[in-house]
Coordinates of C-alpha atoms (C1' of nucleotides) in Angstrom, one line a residue:
Chain M
M253 CA 1.4 8.5 79.8
V254 CA 1.4 9.9 76.4
S255 CA 3.1 8.2 73.5
K256 CA 5.6 10.1 71.3
A257 CA 3.3 9.9 68.4
E258 CA 0.5 11.3 70.4
R259 CA 2.6 14.2 71.5
E260 CA 3.6 14.8 68.0
R261 CA 0.0 14.9 67.0
E262 CA -0.9 17.3 69.7
R263 CA 1.9 19.6 68.6
N264 CA 0.8 19.5 65.0
I265 CA -2.7 20.2 65.9
A266 CA -1.8 23.1 68.2
R267 CA 0.3 24.6 65.5
N268 CA -2.3 24.2 62.8
K269 CA -5.0 25.5 65.1
A270 CA -2.9 28.6 65.9
L271 CA -2.5 29.2 62.2
L272 CA -6.2 29.0 61.6
E273 CA -6.9 31.4 64.4
A274 CA -4.4 33.8 63.0
L275 CA -6.6 33.9 59.9
G276 CA -9.3 35.5 61.9
L277 CA -13.0 34.9 62.0
P278 CA -15.0 35.3 58.9
E279 CA -16.0 39.0 59.2
I280 CA -18.7 38.7 61.8
S281 CA -16.9 38.3 65.0
A282 CA -20.1 37.6 66.9
S283 CA -19.7 34.3 68.7
V284 CA -23.3 33.4 68.6
A285 CA -24.1 30.0 69.9
P286 CA -25.6 28.3 66.9
S287 CA -28.4 26.8 68.9
S288 CA -29.7 30.1 70.0
T289 CA -30.2 31.4 66.5
K290 CA -31.9 29.6 63.7
K291 CA -31.5 26.0 64.5
R292 CA -33.2 25.8 67.8
K293 CA -34.5 22.4 67.1
A294 CA -31.2 21.3 65.9
T295 CA -30.8 18.3 68.0
T296 CA -34.2 17.3 69.0
S297 CA -34.0 14.1 67.1
Q298 CA -31.9 12.4 69.6
S299 CA -32.6 14.2 72.8
S300 CA -35.3 11.9 73.9
D301 CA -33.7 8.6 73.5
S302 CA -30.5 8.2 75.3
K303 CA -29.3 5.4 73.2
R304 CA -29.0 6.6 69.7
P305 CA -29.1 4.0 67.0
K306 CA -26.1 5.6 65.5
K307 CA -27.7 7.0 62.5
V308 CA -30.6 9.2 62.5
P309 CA -30.3 11.6 59.6
R310 CA -34.0 12.0 59.4
P311 CA -36.1 11.6 62.5
D312 CA -39.3 11.8 60.6
L313 CA -40.5 13.6 57.6
S314 CA -43.6 13.9 55.6
I315 CA -43.0 10.4 54.4
P316 CA -45.6 8.1 55.8
D317 CA -43.5 5.3 57.1
P318 CA -39.9 6.0 57.7
G319 CA -39.6 3.2 60.2
S320 CA -37.2 0.4 59.4
S321 CA -39.4 -1.0 56.8
E322 CA -37.3 -0.4 53.8
T323 CA -39.4 -2.5 51.6
T324 CA -42.0 0.1 51.0
P325 CA -42.4 0.4 47.3
E326 CA -42.7 4.1 47.9
P327 CA -41.6 5.7 44.7
T328 CA -40.8 8.9 46.5
E329 CA -38.5 7.3 48.9
R330 CA -35.1 7.9 47.5
R331 CA -32.8 8.2 50.4
R332 CA -31.3 5.1 51.7
S333 CA -29.2 4.3 54.7
A334 CA -25.5 4.4 53.9
R335 CA -25.5 0.7 54.8
N336 CA -27.6 -0.1 51.8
A337 CA -25.7 2.1 49.5
G338 CA -24.2 -0.3 47.0
K339 CA -26.6 -3.1 47.5
K340 CA -28.9 -4.0 44.8
V341 CA -31.7 -2.5 46.6
E342 CA -34.8 -2.4 44.6
Y343 CA -36.2 0.9 45.4
N344 CA -38.5 2.0 42.9
G345 CA -38.6 -1.3 41.1
E346 CA -39.5 -0.6 37.6
A347 CA -37.9 2.7 37.4
Q348 CA -34.6 0.9 37.0
T349 CA -35.6 -0.7 33.8
N350 CA -35.9 2.6 32.2
P351 CA -33.6 4.9 34.0
G352 CA -33.6 7.5 31.3
D353 CA -37.2 8.2 31.9
S354 CA -37.0 8.9 35.5
L355 CA -33.7 10.7 35.3
V356 CA -34.3 13.2 32.7
K357 CA -37.2 15.1 34.3
S358 CA -35.2 18.2 34.8
R359 CA -36.9 19.7 37.7
L360 CA -34.4 21.2 40.1
P361 CA -33.8 19.3 43.2
R362 CA -36.0 20.0 46.1
I363 CA -34.6 20.7 49.5
V364 CA -36.4 19.8 52.7
S365 CA -35.0 21.6 55.7
E366 CA -34.8 19.5 58.7
G367 CA -33.1 21.4 61.5
N368 CA -29.8 19.9 61.8
F369 CA -29.4 18.9 58.3
I370 CA -31.2 19.2 55.0
E371 CA -32.6 16.3 53.2
H372 CA -32.1 16.4 49.5
E373 CA -35.0 15.1 47.5
S374 CA -34.0 15.6 43.9
N375 CA -35.6 14.1 40.9
T376 CA -32.4 12.4 40.2
E377 CA -32.4 8.7 40.8
Y378 CA -29.4 7.6 42.7
V379 CA -28.8 4.2 41.1
G380 CA -26.8 1.9 43.3
N381 CA -23.4 3.3 43.9
K382 CA -23.0 4.6 40.4
L383 CA -23.0 8.1 38.9
G384 CA -26.5 9.2 38.0
K385 CA -27.4 11.7 35.3
R386 CA -26.0 15.1 36.2
L387 CA -27.9 18.3 35.8
H388 CA -24.8 20.4 36.3
N389 CA -21.2 20.4 35.5
P390 CA -19.0 19.7 38.6
K391 CA -16.1 21.5 37.0
T392 CA -17.3 24.9 38.0
Y393 CA -16.6 27.3 40.9
G394 CA -19.1 28.3 43.4
H395 CA -22.5 26.8 44.4
I396 CA -24.3 24.3 42.2
P397 CA -27.7 25.7 41.3
G398 CA -30.4 24.1 43.4
I399 CA -28.1 22.6 45.9
E400 CA -28.4 24.4 49.2
V401 CA -25.7 24.5 51.8
G402 CA -26.5 21.7 54.2
T403 CA -27.6 19.2 51.5
W404 CA -27.0 15.7 52.6
W405 CA -26.2 12.5 50.7
A406 CA -25.7 9.0 51.8
T407 CA -22.8 8.3 49.5
R408 CA -20.1 10.0 47.5
A409 CA -21.7 8.8 44.3
Q410 CA -24.8 10.7 45.1
C411 CA -22.8 13.8 45.9
S412 CA -21.0 13.4 42.6
T413 CA -24.3 13.0 40.7
D414 CA -25.4 16.4 42.1
A415 CA -22.1 17.8 40.8
V416 CA -20.9 19.2 44.2
H417 CA -17.8 16.9 44.4
A418 CA -17.1 14.7 41.4
P419 CA -14.6 12.1 42.5
F420 CA -15.9 9.0 44.3
V421 CA -12.8 8.5 46.4
A422 CA -10.4 11.4 45.9
G423 CA -10.6 14.3 48.3
I424 CA -9.7 17.0 45.8
S425 CA -11.2 18.0 42.5
G426 CA -9.9 21.0 40.5
H427 CA -7.9 22.6 37.7
T428 CA -4.2 22.8 38.2
E429 CA -4.0 26.5 37.2
K430 CA -7.3 27.9 38.2
G431 CA -7.7 26.1 41.5
A432 CA -9.8 23.5 43.2
Y433 CA -13.5 23.1 42.6
S434 CA -14.2 21.1 45.7
V435 CA -12.8 19.1 48.5
A436 CA -14.0 16.4 50.8
L437 CA -13.2 16.3 54.5
S438 CA -13.5 12.7 55.4
G439 CA -10.9 11.8 57.9
G440 CA -7.8 10.4 56.6
Y441 CA -5.4 12.7 58.4
D442 CA -5.4 12.9 62.1
D443 CA -3.6 16.1 62.6
D444 CA -6.0 18.2 60.6
V445 CA -7.8 20.8 62.5
D446 CA -11.5 21.7 62.0
L447 CA -12.9 24.8 63.5
G448 CA -15.9 24.8 61.3
Y449 CA -15.4 28.3 59.9
A450 CA -11.8 27.3 59.1
F451 CA -9.9 24.1 58.8
T452 CA -6.6 22.7 57.7
Y453 CA -6.4 20.0 55.0
T454 CA -3.8 17.6 54.1
G455 CA -2.9 17.1 50.4
S456 CA -2.8 13.9 48.3
G457 CA -0.1 11.5 47.5
G458 CA 2.7 9.8 49.3
R459 CA 0.6 6.7 49.9
D460 CA 1.5 3.3 48.7
L461 CA -1.6 2.1 47.1
K462 CA -0.3 -0.9 45.5
G463 CA 1.5 -2.6 48.3
T464 CA 4.7 -4.4 47.4
K465 CA 5.2 -6.4 44.3
N466 CA 4.8 -9.7 46.1
K467 CA 2.0 -8.4 48.2
P468 CA -0.1 -6.3 45.9
K469 CA -2.8 -4.6 47.8
N470 CA -4.5 -2.4 45.3
L471 CA -5.9 -0.3 48.0
R472 CA -7.7 3.0 47.5
T473 CA -6.2 4.5 50.6
A474 CA -3.1 3.5 52.4
P475 CA -0.7 4.7 55.0
Q476 CA 1.8 7.4 54.2
S477 CA 5.0 6.0 52.8
S478 CA 6.7 8.9 51.0
H479 CA 6.7 12.6 50.9
Q480 CA 4.0 14.6 49.3
T481 CA 4.8 17.3 46.9
F482 CA 3.1 20.2 45.1
D483 CA 3.9 18.4 41.8
N484 CA 0.9 16.2 42.7
T485 CA -2.0 17.3 40.5
F486 CA -4.4 17.6 43.4
N487 CA -2.1 19.5 45.6
K488 CA -1.3 21.8 42.7
C489 CA -5.0 22.6 42.4
L490 CA -5.2 23.8 46.0
E491 CA -1.9 25.7 45.7
S492 CA -3.4 27.6 42.8
S493 CA -6.5 28.3 44.8
V494 CA -4.5 30.4 47.1
K495 CA -3.6 32.7 44.3
T496 CA -6.8 32.7 42.4
R497 CA -8.9 32.8 45.5
K498 CA -11.7 31.0 43.8
P499 CA -14.3 29.6 46.1
V500 CA -14.0 25.9 46.9
R501 CA -17.1 23.7 47.7
V502 CA -16.6 21.7 50.8
I503 CA -18.3 18.5 51.9
R504 CA -17.8 16.9 55.3
G505 CA -18.2 13.2 55.9
Y506 CA -18.9 10.9 58.7
K507 CA -15.3 9.7 59.0
L508 CA -14.0 13.1 59.8
R509 CA -12.7 13.6 63.3
S510 CA -14.4 16.8 64.1
P511 CA -17.4 18.2 65.9
F512 CA -18.6 19.2 62.4
A513 CA -18.5 15.7 60.9
T514 CA -21.8 14.2 59.9
E515 CA -23.2 11.3 61.7
E516 CA -23.3 9.5 58.5
G517 CA -23.1 10.2 54.8
Y518 CA -21.9 13.5 53.4
R519 CA -23.0 17.1 53.7
Y520 CA -22.4 20.2 51.6
D521 CA -21.0 22.9 53.9
G522 CA -20.7 25.7 51.4
L523 CA -17.9 27.7 50.1
Y524 CA -14.4 28.3 51.4
V525 CA -11.3 30.0 50.2
V526 CA -7.8 28.5 50.5
E527 CA -5.8 31.0 52.4
K528 CA -2.4 29.3 52.6
A529 CA -0.4 26.4 51.4
W530 CA 2.7 25.0 53.0
M531 CA 4.6 21.9 53.8
E532 CA 5.1 20.3 57.1
L533 CA 6.1 17.0 58.7
G534 CA 3.1 14.8 58.9
L535 CA 2.3 12.3 61.6
E536 CA 3.7 9.4 59.7
G537 CA 7.1 11.0 59.5
Y538 CA 6.8 12.2 55.9
Q539 CA 6.4 15.7 54.5
V540 CA 2.8 16.5 53.6
C541 CA 1.2 19.4 51.8
K542 CA -1.1 21.4 54.0
F543 CA -3.7 24.0 53.3
A544 CA -5.7 26.4 55.4
F545 CA -9.3 27.0 54.4
K546 CA -11.5 29.8 55.6
R547 CA -15.3 29.9 55.1
L548 CA -16.8 32.7 53.2
P549 CA -19.2 34.9 55.2
G550 CA -22.9 34.9 54.8
Q551 CA -23.6 31.2 54.8
P552 CA -25.8 29.2 57.1
P553 CA -24.2 28.1 60.4
L554 CA -22.7 24.6 60.4
P555 CA -24.5 21.9 62.4
R556 CA -22.4 20.3 65.1
R557 CA -22.5 16.8 66.2
E558 CA -24.7 15.9 69.1
E559 CA -21.9 14.9 71.4
A560 CA -20.0 18.1 70.6
L561 CA -22.8 20.4 71.6
N562 CA -22.0 20.1 75.3
D563 CA -18.5 21.3 74.6
E564 CA -17.5 24.9 74.5
P565 CA -19.5 26.9 72.0
V566 CA -17.8 27.5 68.8
E567 CA -16.9 30.9 67.4
G568 CA -17.3 32.1 64.0
Q569 CA -20.8 30.7 63.8
S570 CA -23.5 33.1 63.1
A571 CA -26.8 33.3 61.5
D572 CA -26.8 34.0 57.9
E573 CA -26.1 37.5 57.0
E574 CA -27.5 38.4 53.7
S575 CA -27.0 35.3 51.6
D576 CA -24.3 35.5 49.1
E577 CA -26.0 35.0 45.9
N578 CA -23.3 36.8 44.1
I579 CA -21.2 33.7 44.2
K580 CA -22.9 31.7 41.6
E581 CA -21.8 29.1 39.2
E582 CA -19.0 30.4 37.2
D583 CA -18.1 28.3 34.3
T584 CA -14.6 27.2 33.5
K585 CA -15.2 27.1 29.8
D586 CA -12.7 24.4 29.4
N587 CA -15.0 21.7 28.3
Chain V
dG128 C1' -14.4 -3.7 64.3
dG129 C1' -10.4 -4.5 61.1
dG130 C1' -8.6 -6.3 56.8
dC131 C1' -9.0 -6.8 52.2
dC132 C1' -10.6 -6.2 47.6
dC133 C1' -13.3 -4.6 44.4
dG134 C1' -15.7 -1.2 41.0
dC135 C1' -15.6 3.3 39.3
dA136 C1' -15.0 8.2 37.7
dG137 C1' -11.6 11.4 36.4
dG138 C1' -7.6 13.0 34.4
dG139 C1' -3.1 12.4 32.3
Chain L
dC214 C1' -5.4 3.3 27.8
dC215 C1' -3.3 3.6 32.4
dC216 C1' -3.1 5.0 37.1
dT217 C1' -4.8 7.4 41.2
dG218 C1' -7.9 8.3 45.0
dC219 C1' -10.0 11.0 52.6
dG220 C1' -15.5 4.4 49.2
dG221 C1' -18.0 0.9 50.3
dG222 C1' -19.2 -3.8 50.9
dC223 C1' -18.1 -8.2 52.5
dC224 C1' -16.0 -11.6 55.1
dC225 C1' -13.9 -12.8 59.1

DNA sequence: GGGCCCGCAGGG
DNA sequence: CCCTGCGGGCCC
């Protein structure tokens, strides 16, 4: 038996999916199975052990002892498990006393490719769950220099430090007239559809973050309790993106319900264009703002979750054409 | 795992 | 300043 809400959800999904498919594939119509192209080793990390310990972003790297011993005073070890993310973990002990020193070395971040994902080893210290020193302005359109598609972070704060998506919590960042700089796909709306090369996205607002007067909640996210509108600043940004067609940086997170979600943390999935903006009835019975995104061609294929690999192969994935270096950082000159 | 509450960055 | 927001940690 299927509940009414569930049916509603299925209908929304079907409608959104049809809409995305109507947008067409991103140029290359070749439906190449991603595993057959460049990421043949994409899933080796977990293939051997049947019981996955839930998070294995890095099976093993050049770092001597990745094993659970987090206490290694290894100064080069910067990545942490998401679980440790706000703790007062003393990685790098004394570096903290003088953050400026270790932060300012302005070498560009180094990327270590790792099959299914890319580990980001920048010189930037990620201090706790706070914003570190940025090398670039997040209020720009297009790629951030030095940050490859596929770059992975444990937390939103780290992603913000690298200027890919500035807000810690909010899903949308942008300029109301020129368009969005970036969005985060991190769950939150269960009738969004993610095909990888295209997805639908639900806008912001309409949530009662404060609870009632007697029962103040002061939440950062909450159930829908009123209609969304395009007056909302964030929604306006995305609406403008449809007109300006500026590229939007997209990150996907572990909460996303999609074969393209990360196992944990957040991943930079490159540039998309917002093709369409509209309103529809959301699952919670309120009007929501919806947006259809389409990925720009010429970008690395998206990794899929392990458990999704057995499913039907996805279309629209193809090896990189010539890389699109023409889409570079393009300043907004308003600050 | 769910509930709750907090800090925090960004923008008006 | 104030408020928002697809985090994150902790406690249960």
